[in-house]
Amino acid sequence: MSVTLTATDGRIIGERAAATRRRLLDATVKLLNTEGVLDLKVVDITREAGAAPATFYQYFADLDSAILALVDDATEDERPLAAMLDAPWTTAADWVRCREFVDAYGVYWNDHQRVITLRNLRADEGDASFRGARVRADLLIIRKMADMVRASQEAGRLPGLLDPFATAAGMRAMADRLFQHEASIRLRGTTREGLRTTIAAILFHTLSGIAPPVSG
Amino acid sequence: MSVTLTATDGRIIGERAAATRRRLLDATVKLLNTEGVLDLKVVDITREAGAAPATFYQYFADLDSAILALVDDATEDERPLAAMLDAPWTTAADWVRCREFVDAYGVYWNDHQRVITLRNLRADEGDASFRGARVRADLLIIRKMADMVRASQEAGRLPGLLDPFATAAGMRAMADRLFQHEASIRLRGTTREGLRTTIAAILFHTLSGIAPPVSG
DNA sequence: TGTACATCAGTGAACGCGCGTTCACTGATGTAC
DNA sequence: TGTACATCAGTGAACGCGCGTTCACTGATGTAC
């Protein structure tokens, strides 16, 4: 998975330069988290990273390509998550694994929330690079979930009128949004545990067709 | 529901001015749809509306207040949708009403998609006005759905471990996202009908605890 | 170990564009008599 | 019905700021001998 990094002029960069590049990316994430997606500026990023504006352009052609690098980071972190779905949930005992999956998903989401939000925004607006990145990431998880729906339908545990792909996409959307709004949902009296158990219960039932156990 | 409109200087505006204001709002929606959320400019809006930049500031203090006016429009359109949930789904026959709800939701979503996306973005970034607007709109639908979950739990059709509010929020998120990505989901072989039936089936089962009928 | 040179990495300062916003103004519409 | 005036509505042109981006440069690190 190790990639040879190059500067915008094509030069292969050394250790020190790689560290600077990383600092710029970290600063970008930090600003996305504190300032938000709508007014992210190259100048601010370099200031945050303690570098001159010109430095940014040594490593990235523009803001978009820096964001796309962060998007790739996020996608990599999604692979282990997808691997957790390799073994489908087929008995009530698998509830435990479903619950573990939700916890892992929460960590992933927390790390990359803003980058993913921005990626989706740019993809919705029709940018081809961001579209491709989203599709690639989405498929990692959704395909596995869709497989599970299909298997559950064949086993007679789920109704045939569910479209497996759409169901999987919907479940992912549900999880994303609940994590995203965790803060405001908790304001309304739900605990962190209660929220995650709810996400897990809906996932479990909708994908496997098995009712979750009576107590989480 | 009729509101007296005022210009930024406080004057009450007449018919002609109200039409201009409306033209500016319509142009804003149009640009949101064609250009996207990230580079919406006052200058572009006025150009699209066939007016001078200065005209914009006669009706709106800034871009945000124009967006908030559009957000209010969207929220109004959500009321009839919420009313459809007044009578809960308690028998398999209510599947028809669930399916109608999903269709109505699709129309609403299609009309206001971009405005809602922008509202959510600004709310996530912490803007108090947009936060308030989102909460107000969300509650219209989510409260009704949460009531349904609670009733289904009391009737023994749904497990108690589901948090009603979180479940409702998740269902709304799922529906939103599936409509939002309808285009890309359909690329993968799902029909428009199939998608809507899938949304309806998940909603129906998750909120009422009743399995949807075998054929949609 | 020291020195000269090559290459790598980072920067200060500036240019130019485009956007938000305002001001003093013009044109359109309504009203009194 | 026409005219004078008041009010409503819309605008052209400009200012100024801030951001993206670049260029010629300086400083840091590595390497040969």
CSV table of C-alpha atoms (C1' of nucleotides) in Angstrom, one decimal:
chain,number,residue,atom,x,y,z
A,1,MET,CA,0.0,0.0,0.0
A,2,SER,CA,3.0,2.3,0.2
A,3,VAL,CA,3.0,4.9,-2.7
A,4,THR,CA,5.8,6.9,-4.0
A,5,LEU,CA,4.9,10.5,-3.5
A,6,THR,CA,5.8,13.1,-6.0
A,7,ALA,CA,5.8,16.9,-6.0
A,8,THR,CA,3.6,18.8,-8.5
A,9,ASP,CA,6.7,19.2,-10.8
A,10,GLY,CA,7.1,15.4,-10.8
A,11,ARG,CA,10.1,15.2,-8.5
A,12,ILE,CA,10.1,12.3,-6.1
A,13,ILE,CA,10.1,13.7,-2.6
A,14,GLY,CA,12.1,12.8,0.4
A,15,GLU,CA,11.4,12.3,4.1
A,16,ARG,CA,11.3,15.9,5.1
A,17,ALA,CA,9.1,16.9,2.2
A,18,ALA,CA,6.8,14.0,2.9
A,19,ALA,CA,6.4,15.2,6.5
A,20,THR,CA,5.5,18.7,5.2
A,21,ARG,CA,2.9,17.3,2.9
A,22,ARG,CA,1.5,15.3,5.8
A,23,ARG,CA,1.4,18.5,7.9
A,24,LEU,CA,-0.6,20.2,5.2
A,25,LEU,CA,-3.1,17.4,5.0
A,26,ASP,CA,-3.5,17.3,8.8
A,27,ALA,CA,-4.0,21.0,8.8
A,28,THR,CA,-6.7,20.6,6.2
A,29,VAL,CA,-8.5,18.1,8.3
A,30,LYS,CA,-8.3,20.3,11.3
A,31,LEU,CA,-9.7,23.3,9.5
A,32,LEU,CA,-12.5,21.2,8.1
A,33,ASN,CA,-13.4,20.2,11.6
A,34,THR,CA,-13.2,23.7,13.1
A,35,GLU,CA,-14.2,26.0,10.3
A,36,GLY,CA,-16.3,23.8,8.2
A,37,VAL,CA,-16.6,22.8,4.6
A,38,LEU,CA,-17.8,26.0,3.0
A,39,ASP,CA,-14.9,28.2,3.7
A,40,LEU,CA,-11.8,26.2,3.5
A,41,LYS,CA,-8.9,28.3,2.0
A,42,VAL,CA,-5.4,27.3,0.9
A,43,VAL,CA,-4.0,30.3,2.7
A,44,ASP,CA,-5.5,29.2,6.0
A,45,ILE,CA,-4.3,25.7,5.6
A,46,THR,CA,-0.7,26.8,5.1
A,47,ARG,CA,-1.0,29.2,8.0
A,48,GLU,CA,-2.3,26.4,10.2
A,49,ALA,CA,0.6,24.1,9.0
A,50,GLY,CA,3.1,26.9,9.7
A,51,ALA,CA,4.2,27.1,6.1
A,52,ALA,CA,4.1,29.6,3.3
A,53,PRO,CA,1.2,29.6,0.8
A,54,ALA,CA,3.6,28.7,-2.0
A,55,THR,CA,4.6,25.5,-0.2
A,56,PHE,CA,1.1,24.1,-0.7
A,57,TYR,CA,1.5,24.2,-4.4
A,58,GLN,CA,4.6,22.1,-4.2
A,59,TYR,CA,2.6,19.1,-3.2
A,60,PHE,CA,-0.9,19.8,-4.5
A,61,ALA,CA,-2.1,21.2,-7.8
A,62,ASP,CA,-5.0,22.8,-6.0
A,63,LEU,CA,-7.3,22.4,-3.0
A,64,ASP,CA,-9.3,19.6,-4.7
A,65,SER,CA,-6.3,17.3,-5.0
A,66,ALA,CA,-5.4,17.7,-1.4
A,67,ILE,CA,-9.0,16.8,-0.5
A,68,LEU,CA,-8.9,13.8,-2.8
A,69,ALA,CA,-5.8,12.6,-0.9
A,70,LEU,CA,-7.7,12.7,2.3
A,71,VAL,CA,-10.6,10.9,0.7
A,72,ASP,CA,-8.3,8.1,-0.2
A,73,ASP,CA,-7.1,7.9,3.4
A,74,ALA,CA,-10.6,7.5,4.5
A,75,THR,CA,-11.4,4.8,1.9
A,76,GLU,CA,-8.4,2.8,3.1
A,77,ASP,CA,-9.7,3.0,6.7
A,78,GLU,CA,-13.0,1.5,5.4
A,79,ARG,CA,-11.4,-1.8,4.2
A,80,PRO,CA,-11.1,-3.4,7.6
A,81,LEU,CA,-14.7,-2.4,8.2
A,82,ALA,CA,-15.9,-4.1,5.1
A,83,ALA,CA,-13.9,-7.2,6.1
A,84,MET,CA,-16.0,-7.5,9.2
A,85,LEU,CA,-19.0,-8.2,6.9
A,86,ASP,CA,-17.3,-11.1,5.1
A,87,ALA,CA,-19.0,-13.6,7.4
A,88,PRO,CA,-22.8,-12.8,7.2
A,89,TRP,CA,-25.1,-12.6,10.1
A,90,THR,CA,-27.2,-15.8,10.0
A,91,THR,CA,-28.1,-16.6,13.6
A,92,ALA,CA,-29.2,-14.6,16.6
A,93,ALA,CA,-25.7,-15.1,18.1
A,94,ASP,CA,-24.3,-13.0,15.3
A,95,TRP,CA,-25.9,-10.0,17.0
A,96,VAL,CA,-22.6,-9.6,19.0
A,97,ARG,CA,-20.6,-9.2,15.7
A,98,CYS,CA,-23.2,-6.7,14.4
A,99,ARG,CA,-22.8,-4.7,17.5
A,100,GLU,CA,-19.0,-4.7,17.1
A,101,PHE,CA,-19.3,-3.6,13.5
A,102,VAL,CA,-21.4,-0.6,14.6
A,103,ASP,CA,-18.7,0.4,17.1
A,104,ALA,CA,-16.0,0.1,14.6
A,105,TYR,CA,-18.1,2.1,12.1
A,106,GLY,CA,-18.5,4.8,14.7
A,107,VAL,CA,-14.7,5.2,15.1
A,108,TYR,CA,-14.3,5.3,11.3
A,109,TRP,CA,-17.0,7.9,11.0
A,110,ASN,CA,-15.7,10.1,13.7
A,111,ASP,CA,-12.2,10.2,12.1
A,112,HIS,CA,-13.4,11.1,8.6
A,113,GLN,CA,-16.8,12.7,8.9
A,114,ARG,CA,-16.0,16.0,7.4
A,115,VAL,CA,-13.9,14.7,4.6
A,116,ILE,CA,-16.7,12.3,3.6
A,117,THR,CA,-19.3,15.0,3.8
A,118,LEU,CA,-17.3,17.2,1.5
A,119,ARG,CA,-16.6,14.3,-0.9
A,120,ASN,CA,-20.3,13.6,-1.1
A,121,LEU,CA,-21.1,17.2,-1.7
A,122,ARG,CA,-18.6,17.4,-4.6
A,123,ALA,CA,-19.9,14.1,-6.0
A,124,ASP,CA,-23.5,15.4,-5.9
A,125,GLU,CA,-22.4,18.5,-7.8
A,126,GLY,CA,-21.1,16.2,-10.6
A,127,ASP,CA,-17.4,16.3,-10.2
A,128,ALA,CA,-16.1,13.1,-11.8
A,129,SER,CA,-13.1,12.5,-9.4
A,130,PHE,CA,-15.2,12.8,-6.3
A,131,ARG,CA,-17.9,10.7,-7.9
A,132,GLY,CA,-15.5,7.9,-8.6
A,133,ALA,CA,-14.0,8.1,-5.1
A,134,ARG,CA,-17.5,7.9,-3.5
A,135,VAL,CA,-18.5,4.9,-5.7
A,136,ARG,CA,-15.3,3.1,-4.8
A,137,ALA,CA,-15.8,3.6,-1.1
A,138,ASP,CA,-19.5,2.9,-1.1
A,139,LEU,CA,-19.1,-0.4,-2.9
A,140,LEU,CA,-16.7,-1.7,-0.3
A,141,ILE,CA,-19.4,-1.8,2.3
A,142,ILE,CA,-22.6,-1.8,0.3
A,143,ARG,CA,-21.7,-4.8,-1.8
A,144,LYS,CA,-21.2,-6.9,1.3
A,145,MET,CA,-24.4,-5.7,2.8
A,146,ALA,CA,-26.3,-6.4,-0.4
A,147,ASP,CA,-24.9,-9.9,-0.5
A,148,MET,CA,-26.2,-10.4,3.0
A,149,VAL,CA,-29.7,-9.3,2.0
A,150,ARG,CA,-29.6,-11.6,-1.0
A,151,ALA,CA,-28.6,-14.6,1.1
A,152,SER,CA,-31.3,-13.8,3.7
A,153,GLN,CA,-33.9,-13.6,0.9
A,154,GLU,CA,-32.8,-17.0,-0.4
A,155,ALA,CA,-33.0,-18.4,3.1
A,156,GLY,CA,-36.6,-17.0,3.3
A,157,ARG,CA,-35.8,-14.7,6.1
A,158,LEU,CA,-36.4,-11.5,4.1
A,159,PRO,CA,-39.2,-10.5,1.7
A,160,GLY,CA,-38.3,-10.6,-2.0
A,161,LEU,CA,-39.6,-7.2,-2.7
A,162,LEU,CA,-36.5,-5.6,-1.1
A,163,ASP,CA,-34.0,-4.5,-3.7
A,164,PRO,CA,-30.7,-5.7,-2.1
A,165,PHE,CA,-28.5,-2.9,-3.4
A,166,ALA,CA,-31.0,-0.2,-2.4
A,167,THR,CA,-31.5,-1.8,1.0
A,168,ALA,CA,-27.8,-1.8,1.6
A,169,ALA,CA,-27.4,1.8,0.4
A,170,GLY,CA,-30.2,2.8,2.7
A,171,MET,CA,-28.7,1.0,5.7
A,172,ARG,CA,-25.4,2.7,5.2
A,173,ALA,CA,-27.1,6.1,4.9
A,174,MET,CA,-29.0,5.5,8.1
A,175,ALA,CA,-25.8,4.7,10.0
A,176,ASP,CA,-23.9,7.6,8.6
A,177,ARG,CA,-26.6,10.1,9.5
A,178,LEU,CA,-27.2,8.8,13.0
A,179,PHE,CA,-23.5,9.0,13.7
A,180,GLN,CA,-23.3,12.5,12.1
A,181,HIS,CA,-26.1,13.8,14.3
A,182,GLU,CA,-25.2,11.9,17.4
A,183,ALA,CA,-24.8,15.1,19.3
A,184,SER,CA,-28.2,16.4,18.6
A,185,ILE,CA,-29.9,13.1,19.1
A,186,ARG,CA,-28.2,12.7,22.5
A,187,LEU,CA,-29.7,16.0,23.5
A,188,ARG,CA,-33.1,14.5,23.2
A,189,GLY,CA,-32.3,11.9,25.9
A,190,THR,CA,-30.8,9.0,24.0
A,191,THR,CA,-27.5,7.7,25.4
A,192,ARG,CA,-24.5,6.9,23.2
A,193,GLU,CA,-25.1,3.2,23.9
A,194,GLY,CA,-28.8,3.4,23.2
A,195,LEU,CA,-28.1,5.1,19.8
A,196,ARG,CA,-25.6,2.4,18.8
A,197,THR,CA,-27.8,-0.4,19.9
A,198,THR,CA,-30.6,1.1,17.8
A,199,ILE,CA,-28.4,1.4,14.7
A,200,ALA,CA,-27.3,-2.2,15.2
A,201,ALA,CA,-30.8,-3.4,15.8
A,202,ILE,CA,-32.1,-1.9,12.5
A,203,LEU,CA,-29.1,-3.1,10.6
A,204,PHE,CA,-29.3,-6.6,12.0
A,205,HIS,CA,-33.0,-7.0,11.4
A,206,THR,CA,-33.0,-5.4,7.9
A,207,LEU,CA,-30.0,-7.3,6.6
A,208,SER,CA,-30.3,-10.7,8.2
A,209,GLY,CA,-34.1,-10.8,8.7
A,210,ILE,CA,-33.5,-12.0,12.2
A,211,ALA,CA,-35.1,-10.1,15.1
A,212,PRO,CA,-32.5,-8.7,17.5
A,213,PRO,CA,-32.4,-10.2,21.0
A,214,VAL,CA,-34.8,-8.6,23.5
A,215,SER,CA,-32.1,-6.9,25.5
A,216,GLY,CA,-29.1,-5.4,23.8
B,1,MET,CA,-49.7,31.7,6.7
B,2,SER,CA,-49.4,35.0,4.7
B,3,VAL,CA,-46.6,37.1,5.9
B,4,THR,CA,-46.1,40.8,5.3
B,5,LEU,CA,-42.8,41.2,3.5
B,6,THR,CA,-40.4,44.0,4.2
B,7,ALA,CA,-37.4,45.4,2.5
B,8,THR,CA,-34.1,45.4,4.3
B,9,ASP,CA,-34.7,49.1,5.3
B,10,GLY,CA,-38.0,48.1,6.9
B,11,ARG,CA,-40.4,49.4,4.2
B,12,ILE,CA,-43.4,47.2,3.5
B,13,ILE,CA,-43.1,46.1,-0.1
B,14,GLY,CA,-45.7,46.1,-2.8
B,15,GLU,CA,-46.7,43.7,-5.5
B,16,ARG,CA,-44.0,44.5,-8.0
B,17,ALA,CA,-41.3,44.3,-5.4
B,18,ALA,CA,-42.6,41.1,-4.0
B,19,ALA,CA,-42.4,39.6,-7.5
B,20,THR,CA,-38.8,40.7,-7.8
B,21,ARG,CA,-38.0,39.2,-4.5
B,22,ARG,CA,-39.6,36.0,-5.7
B,23,ARG,CA,-37.5,36.1,-8.9
B,24,LEU,CA,-34.4,36.4,-6.8
B,25,LEU,CA,-35.3,33.4,-4.7
B,26,ASP,CA,-36.2,31.3,-7.8
B,27,ALA,CA,-32.9,32.2,-9.4
B,28,THR,CA,-31.2,31.1,-6.2
B,29,VAL,CA,-32.8,27.7,-6.4
B,30,LYS,CA,-32.0,27.4,-10.0
B,31,LEU,CA,-28.3,28.1,-9.4
B,32,LEU,CA,-28.2,25.7,-6.5
B,33,ASN,CA,-29.4,23.0,-8.8
B,34,THR,CA,-27.2,23.8,-11.7
B,35,GLU,CA,-24.0,25.1,-10.1
B,36,GLY,CA,-24.2,23.5,-6.8
B,37,VAL,CA,-23.9,24.5,-3.2
B,38,LEU,CA,-20.2,25.4,-2.9
B,39,ASP,CA,-20.1,28.4,-5.3
B,40,LEU,CA,-23.3,30.2,-5.0
B,41,LYS,CA,-22.7,34.0,-5.5
B,42,VAL,CA,-25.0,37.0,-5.0
B,43,VAL,CA,-23.7,38.4,-8.3
B,44,ASP,CA,-24.7,35.3,-10.2
B,45,ILE,CA,-28.1,35.2,-8.6
B,46,THR,CA,-28.9,38.7,-9.7
B,47,ARG,CA,-27.6,38.1,-13.1
B,48,GLU,CA,-29.8,35.0,-13.4
B,49,ALA,CA,-32.8,37.0,-12.2
B,50,GLY,CA,-32.1,39.8,-14.7
B,51,ALA,CA,-31.5,42.4,-11.9
B,52,ALA,CA,-28.6,44.5,-10.7
B,53,PRO,CA,-26.5,43.3,-7.7
B,54,ALA,CA,-27.8,46.1,-5.6
B,55,THR,CA,-31.3,44.9,-6.0
B,56,PHE,CA,-30.5,41.8,-4.0
B,57,TYR,CA,-29.7,43.8,-1.0
B,58,GLN,CA,-33.0,45.5,-1.0
B,59,TYR,CA,-34.6,42.3,0.0
B,60,PHE,CA,-32.0,40.3,1.8
B,61,ALA,CA,-29.3,41.4,4.2
B,62,ASP,CA,-27.0,38.7,2.8
B,63,LEU,CA,-27.0,35.4,1.0
B,64,ASP,CA,-27.8,33.5,4.2
B,65,SER,CA,-31.1,35.2,4.8
B,66,ALA,CA,-32.2,34.4,1.2
B,67,ILE,CA,-31.3,30.8,1.8
B,68,LEU,CA,-33.2,30.8,5.1
B,69,ALA,CA,-36.3,32.1,3.3
B,70,LEU,CA,-36.0,29.1,0.9
B,71,VAL,CA,-35.5,26.8,3.9
B,72,ASP,CA,-38.8,28.1,5.3
B,73,ASP,CA,-40.5,27.4,2.0
B,74,ALA,CA,-39.3,23.8,2.2
B,75,THR,CA,-40.4,23.4,5.8
B,76,GLU,CA,-43.9,24.5,4.9
B,77,ASP,CA,-44.0,21.9,2.2
B,78,GLU,CA,-43.2,19.3,4.8
B,79,ARG,CA,-46.4,19.9,6.9
B,80,PRO,CA,-48.8,17.9,4.6
B,81,LEU,CA,-46.2,15.1,4.6
B,82,ALA,CA,-46.2,15.0,8.4
B,83,ALA,CA,-50.0,15.0,8.4
B,84,MET,CA,-49.9,11.8,6.4
B,85,LEU,CA,-48.4,10.1,9.5
B,86,ASP,CA,-51.1,11.2,11.9
B,87,ALA,CA,-52.8,7.9,11.5
B,88,PRO,CA,-50.2,5.2,12.4
B,89,TRP,CA,-49.7,2.1,10.4
B,90,THR,CA,-51.1,-0.8,12.5
B,91,THR,CA,-52.2,-3.4,10.0
B,92,ALA,CA,-50.9,-5.0,6.8
B,93,ALA,CA,-53.5,-3.0,4.9
B,94,ASP,CA,-51.8,0.2,5.9
B,95,TRP,CA,-49.0,-0.7,3.5
B,96,VAL,CA,-50.8,1.2,0.8
B,97,ARG,CA,-50.7,4.4,2.9
B,98,CYS,CA,-47.0,3.8,3.6
B,99,ARG,CA,-46.4,3.5,-0.1
B,100,GLU,CA,-48.3,6.8,-0.8
B,101,PHE,CA,-46.2,8.5,1.9
B,102,VAL,CA,-43.0,7.5,0.2
B,103,ASP,CA,-44.3,8.8,-3.2
B,104,ALA,CA,-45.2,12.2,-1.6
B,105,TYR,CA,-41.8,12.3,0.2
B,106,GLY,CA,-40.2,11.8,-3.2
B,107,VAL,CA,-41.9,14.8,-4.6
B,108,TYR,CA,-41.0,16.9,-1.6
B,109,TRP,CA,-37.4,15.8,-1.7
B,110,ASN,CA,-37.1,16.5,-5.4
B,111,ASP,CA,-38.3,20.0,-5.0
B,112,HIS,CA,-36.1,21.0,-2.1
B,113,GLN,CA,-33.1,18.7,-2.2
B,114,ARG,CA,-30.4,21.2,-2.7
B,115,VAL,CA,-31.8,23.7,-0.2
B,116,ILE,CA,-32.1,21.0,2.4
B,117,THR,CA,-28.5,19.8,1.8
B,118,LEU,CA,-27.2,23.3,2.2
B,119,ARG,CA,-29.3,23.8,5.3
B,120,ASN,CA,-27.9,20.7,6.9
B,121,LEU,CA,-24.4,21.7,6.0
B,122,ARG,CA,-24.7,25.1,7.6
B,123,ALA,CA,-26.3,23.5,10.6
B,124,ASP,CA,-23.5,21.0,11.0
B,125,GLU,CA,-21.0,23.8,10.9
B,126,GLY,CA,-22.8,25.2,13.9
B,127,ASP,CA,-24.8,28.2,12.5
B,128,ALA,CA,-27.6,28.8,15.0
B,129,SER,CA,-30.2,29.9,12.5
B,130,PHE,CA,-29.8,26.9,10.3
B,131,ARG,CA,-29.6,24.6,13.3
B,132,GLY,CA,-32.9,25.9,14.5
B,133,ALA,CA,-34.5,25.6,11.0
B,134,ARG,CA,-33.3,22.0,10.7
B,135,VAL,CA,-34.6,21.0,14.1
B,136,ARG,CA,-38.0,22.5,13.4
B,137,ALA,CA,-38.3,20.7,10.1
B,138,ASP,CA,-36.9,17.4,11.4
B,139,LEU,CA,-39.3,17.3,14.3
B,140,LEU,CA,-42.4,17.6,12.1
B,141,ILE,CA,-41.7,14.2,10.6
B,142,ILE,CA,-39.5,12.5,13.2
B,143,ARG,CA,-41.8,13.1,16.1
B,144,LYS,CA,-44.7,11.4,14.3
B,145,MET,CA,-42.5,8.4,13.3
B,146,ALA,CA,-41.2,8.1,16.9
B,147,ASP,CA,-44.7,8.0,18.1
B,148,MET,CA,-45.4,5.2,15.8
B,149,VAL,CA,-42.4,3.2,17.1
B,150,ARG,CA,-43.5,3.8,20.6
B,151,ALA,CA,-47.0,2.6,19.9
B,152,SER,CA,-45.7,-0.5,18.0
B,153,GLN,CA,-43.5,-1.3,21.0
B,154,GLU,CA,-46.4,-1.1,23.4
B,155,ALA,CA,-48.4,-3.3,21.1
B,156,GLY,CA,-45.5,-5.8,21.3
B,157,ARG,CA,-44.7,-5.6,17.6
B,158,LEU,CA,-41.3,-4.0,18.0
B,159,PRO,CA,-38.4,-4.8,20.4
B,160,GLY,CA,-38.0,-2.5,23.4
B,161,LEU,CA,-34.3,-2.0,22.7
B,162,LEU,CA,-35.0,0.4,19.8
B,163,ASP,CA,-34.8,4.0,20.8
B,164,PRO,CA,-37.9,5.6,19.2
B,165,PHE,CA,-36.4,8.9,18.4
B,166,ALA,CA,-33.1,7.5,17.0
B,167,THR,CA,-35.1,5.0,15.0
B,168,ALA,CA,-37.2,7.7,13.5
B,169,ALA,CA,-34.2,9.9,12.8
B,170,GLY,CA,-32.5,6.9,11.1
B,171,MET,CA,-35.5,6.1,8.9
B,172,ARG,CA,-35.7,9.7,7.7
B,173,ALA,CA,-32.0,9.7,7.0
B,174,MET,CA,-32.4,6.5,5.0
B,175,ALA,CA,-35.2,7.9,2.9
B,176,ASP,CA,-33.4,11.2,2.3
B,177,ARG,CA,-30.2,9.5,1.1
B,178,LEU,CA,-31.9,7.0,-1.1
B,179,PHE,CA,-33.9,9.7,-2.9
B,180,GLN,CA,-30.7,11.8,-3.1
B,181,HIS,CA,-28.7,9.1,-4.8
B,182,GLU,CA,-31.6,7.8,-6.8
B,183,ALA,CA,-29.8,8.4,-10.1
B,184,SER,CA,-26.7,6.4,-9.1
B,185,ILE,CA,-28.7,3.6,-7.5
B,186,ARG,CA,-30.8,3.3,-10.7
B,187,LEU,CA,-27.5,2.9,-12.6
B,188,ARG,CA,-27.0,-0.3,-10.8
B,189,GLY,CA,-30.1,-1.8,-12.1
B,190,THR,CA,-32.8,-0.8,-9.7
B,191,THR,CA,-36.0,0.7,-11.1
B,192,ARG,CA,-37.6,3.8,-9.7
B,193,GLU,CA,-40.5,1.7,-8.5
B,194,GLY,CA,-38.2,-0.9,-7.0
B,195,LEU,CA,-36.3,1.8,-5.1
B,196,ARG,CA,-39.5,3.3,-3.7
B,197,THR,CA,-40.9,0.0,-2.7
B,198,THR,CA,-37.7,-0.8,-0.9
B,199,ILE,CA,-37.8,2.4,1.0
B,200,ALA,CA,-41.4,1.8,1.9
B,201,ALA,CA,-40.7,-1.8,3.0
B,202,ILE,CA,-38.0,-0.8,5.4
B,203,LEU,CA,-40.0,2.1,6.8
B,204,PHE,CA,-43.1,0.0,7.2
B,205,HIS,CA,-41.3,-2.9,8.9
B,206,THR,CA,-39.1,-0.7,11.1
B,207,LEU,CA,-41.8,1.7,12.3
B,208,SER,CA,-44.8,-0.6,12.5
B,209,GLY,CA,-43.2,-3.9,13.2
B,210,ILE,CA,-45.4,-5.5,10.6
B,211,ALA,CA,-43.8,-7.4,7.7
B,212,PRO,CA,-44.6,-5.8,4.3
B,213,PRO,CA,-46.8,-7.9,2.0
B,214,VAL,CA,-45.0,-10.4,-0.2
B,215,SER,CA,-45.5,-8.5,-3.4
B,216,GLY,CA,-45.5,-4.7,-3.5
C,1,DT,C1',37.2,15.5,9.2
C,2,DG,C1',36.6,19.3,6.3
C,3,DT,C1',35.3,21.7,2.2
C,4,DA,C1',32.9,22.5,-2.2
C,5,DC,C1',29.1,21.6,-4.7
C,6,DA,C1',24.6,19.6,-6.0
C,7,DT,C1',20.1,18.9,-5.0
C,8,DC,C1',16.1,19.3,-2.1
C,9,DA,C1',12.8,22.0,0.3
C,10,DG,C1',10.6,26.2,1.6
C,11,DT,C1',9.5,31.2,1.2
C,12,DG,C1',8.4,36.6,0.7
C,13,DA,C1',6.3,39.5,-1.8
C,14,DA,C1',3.5,40.6,-5.2
C,15,DC,C1',-0.1,40.4,-9.1
C,16,DG,C1',-4.6,40.1,-10.5
C,17,DC,C1',-9.1,38.6,-10.4
C,18,DG,C1',-13.6,38.4,-8.7
C,19,DC,C1',-16.8,39.0,-5.4
C,20,DG,C1',-19.6,41.5,-1.6
C,21,DT,C1',-21.4,45.6,-0.8
C,22,DT,C1',-22.7,50.6,-1.0
C,23,DC,C1',-24.0,55.1,-2.8
C,24,DA,C1',-26.1,58.5,-5.2
C,25,DC,C1',-28.8,58.3,-8.7
C,26,DT,C1',-32.7,57.2,-12.4
C,27,DG,C1',-37.0,55.4,-13.8
C,28,DA,C1',-41.8,53.6,-12.7
C,29,DT,C1',-46.0,53.8,-10.5
C,30,DG,C1',-49.6,55.7,-7.7
C,31,DT,C1',-52.4,59.8,-6.0
C,32,DA,C1',-54.5,64.4,-5.3
C,33,DC,C1',-56.9,67.8,-7.3
D,1,DT,C1',-58.6,63.8,-18.3
D,2,DG,C1',-54.4,66.0,-17.3
D,3,DT,C1',-50.7,67.6,-14.5
D,4,DA,C1',-47.7,67.9,-10.4
D,5,DC,C1',-45.9,65.6,-6.9
D,6,DA,C1',-44.8,61.7,-3.7
D,7,DT,C1',-43.4,57.3,-3.1
D,8,DC,C1',-41.8,52.9,-4.6
D,9,DA,C1',-38.5,50.1,-7.1
D,10,DG,C1',-34.4,49.3,-9.4
D,11,DT,C1',-29.5,50.4,-11.0
D,12,DG,C1',-24.5,51.7,-12.7
D,13,DA,C1',-20.4,52.2,-11.3
D,14,DA,C1',-17.1,51.9,-8.1
D,15,DC,C1',-14.4,50.7,-3.8
D,16,DG,C1',-11.9,47.5,-1.3
D,17,DC,C1',-10.8,43.2,0.5
D,18,DG,C1',-9.2,38.7,0.4
D,19,DC,C1',-7.9,34.8,-1.9
D,20,DG,C1',-5.4,31.8,-5.4
D,21,DT,C1',-1.4,31.5,-7.5
D,22,DT,C1',3.4,32.4,-9.2
D,23,DC,C1',8.2,33.7,-9.5
D,24,DA,C1',12.7,34.4,-8.4
D,25,DC,C1',14.9,33.7,-4.6
D,26,DT,C1',17.1,31.7,0.1
D,27,DG,C1',18.1,28.2,3.3
D,28,DA,C1',18.8,23.1,4.5
D,29,DT,C1',20.5,18.7,3.6
D,30,DG,C1',23.2,15.3,1.4
D,31,DT,C1',27.5,13.7,-1.1
D,32,DA,C1',32.1,13.4,-3.3
D,33,DC,C1',36.7,13.7,-2.5
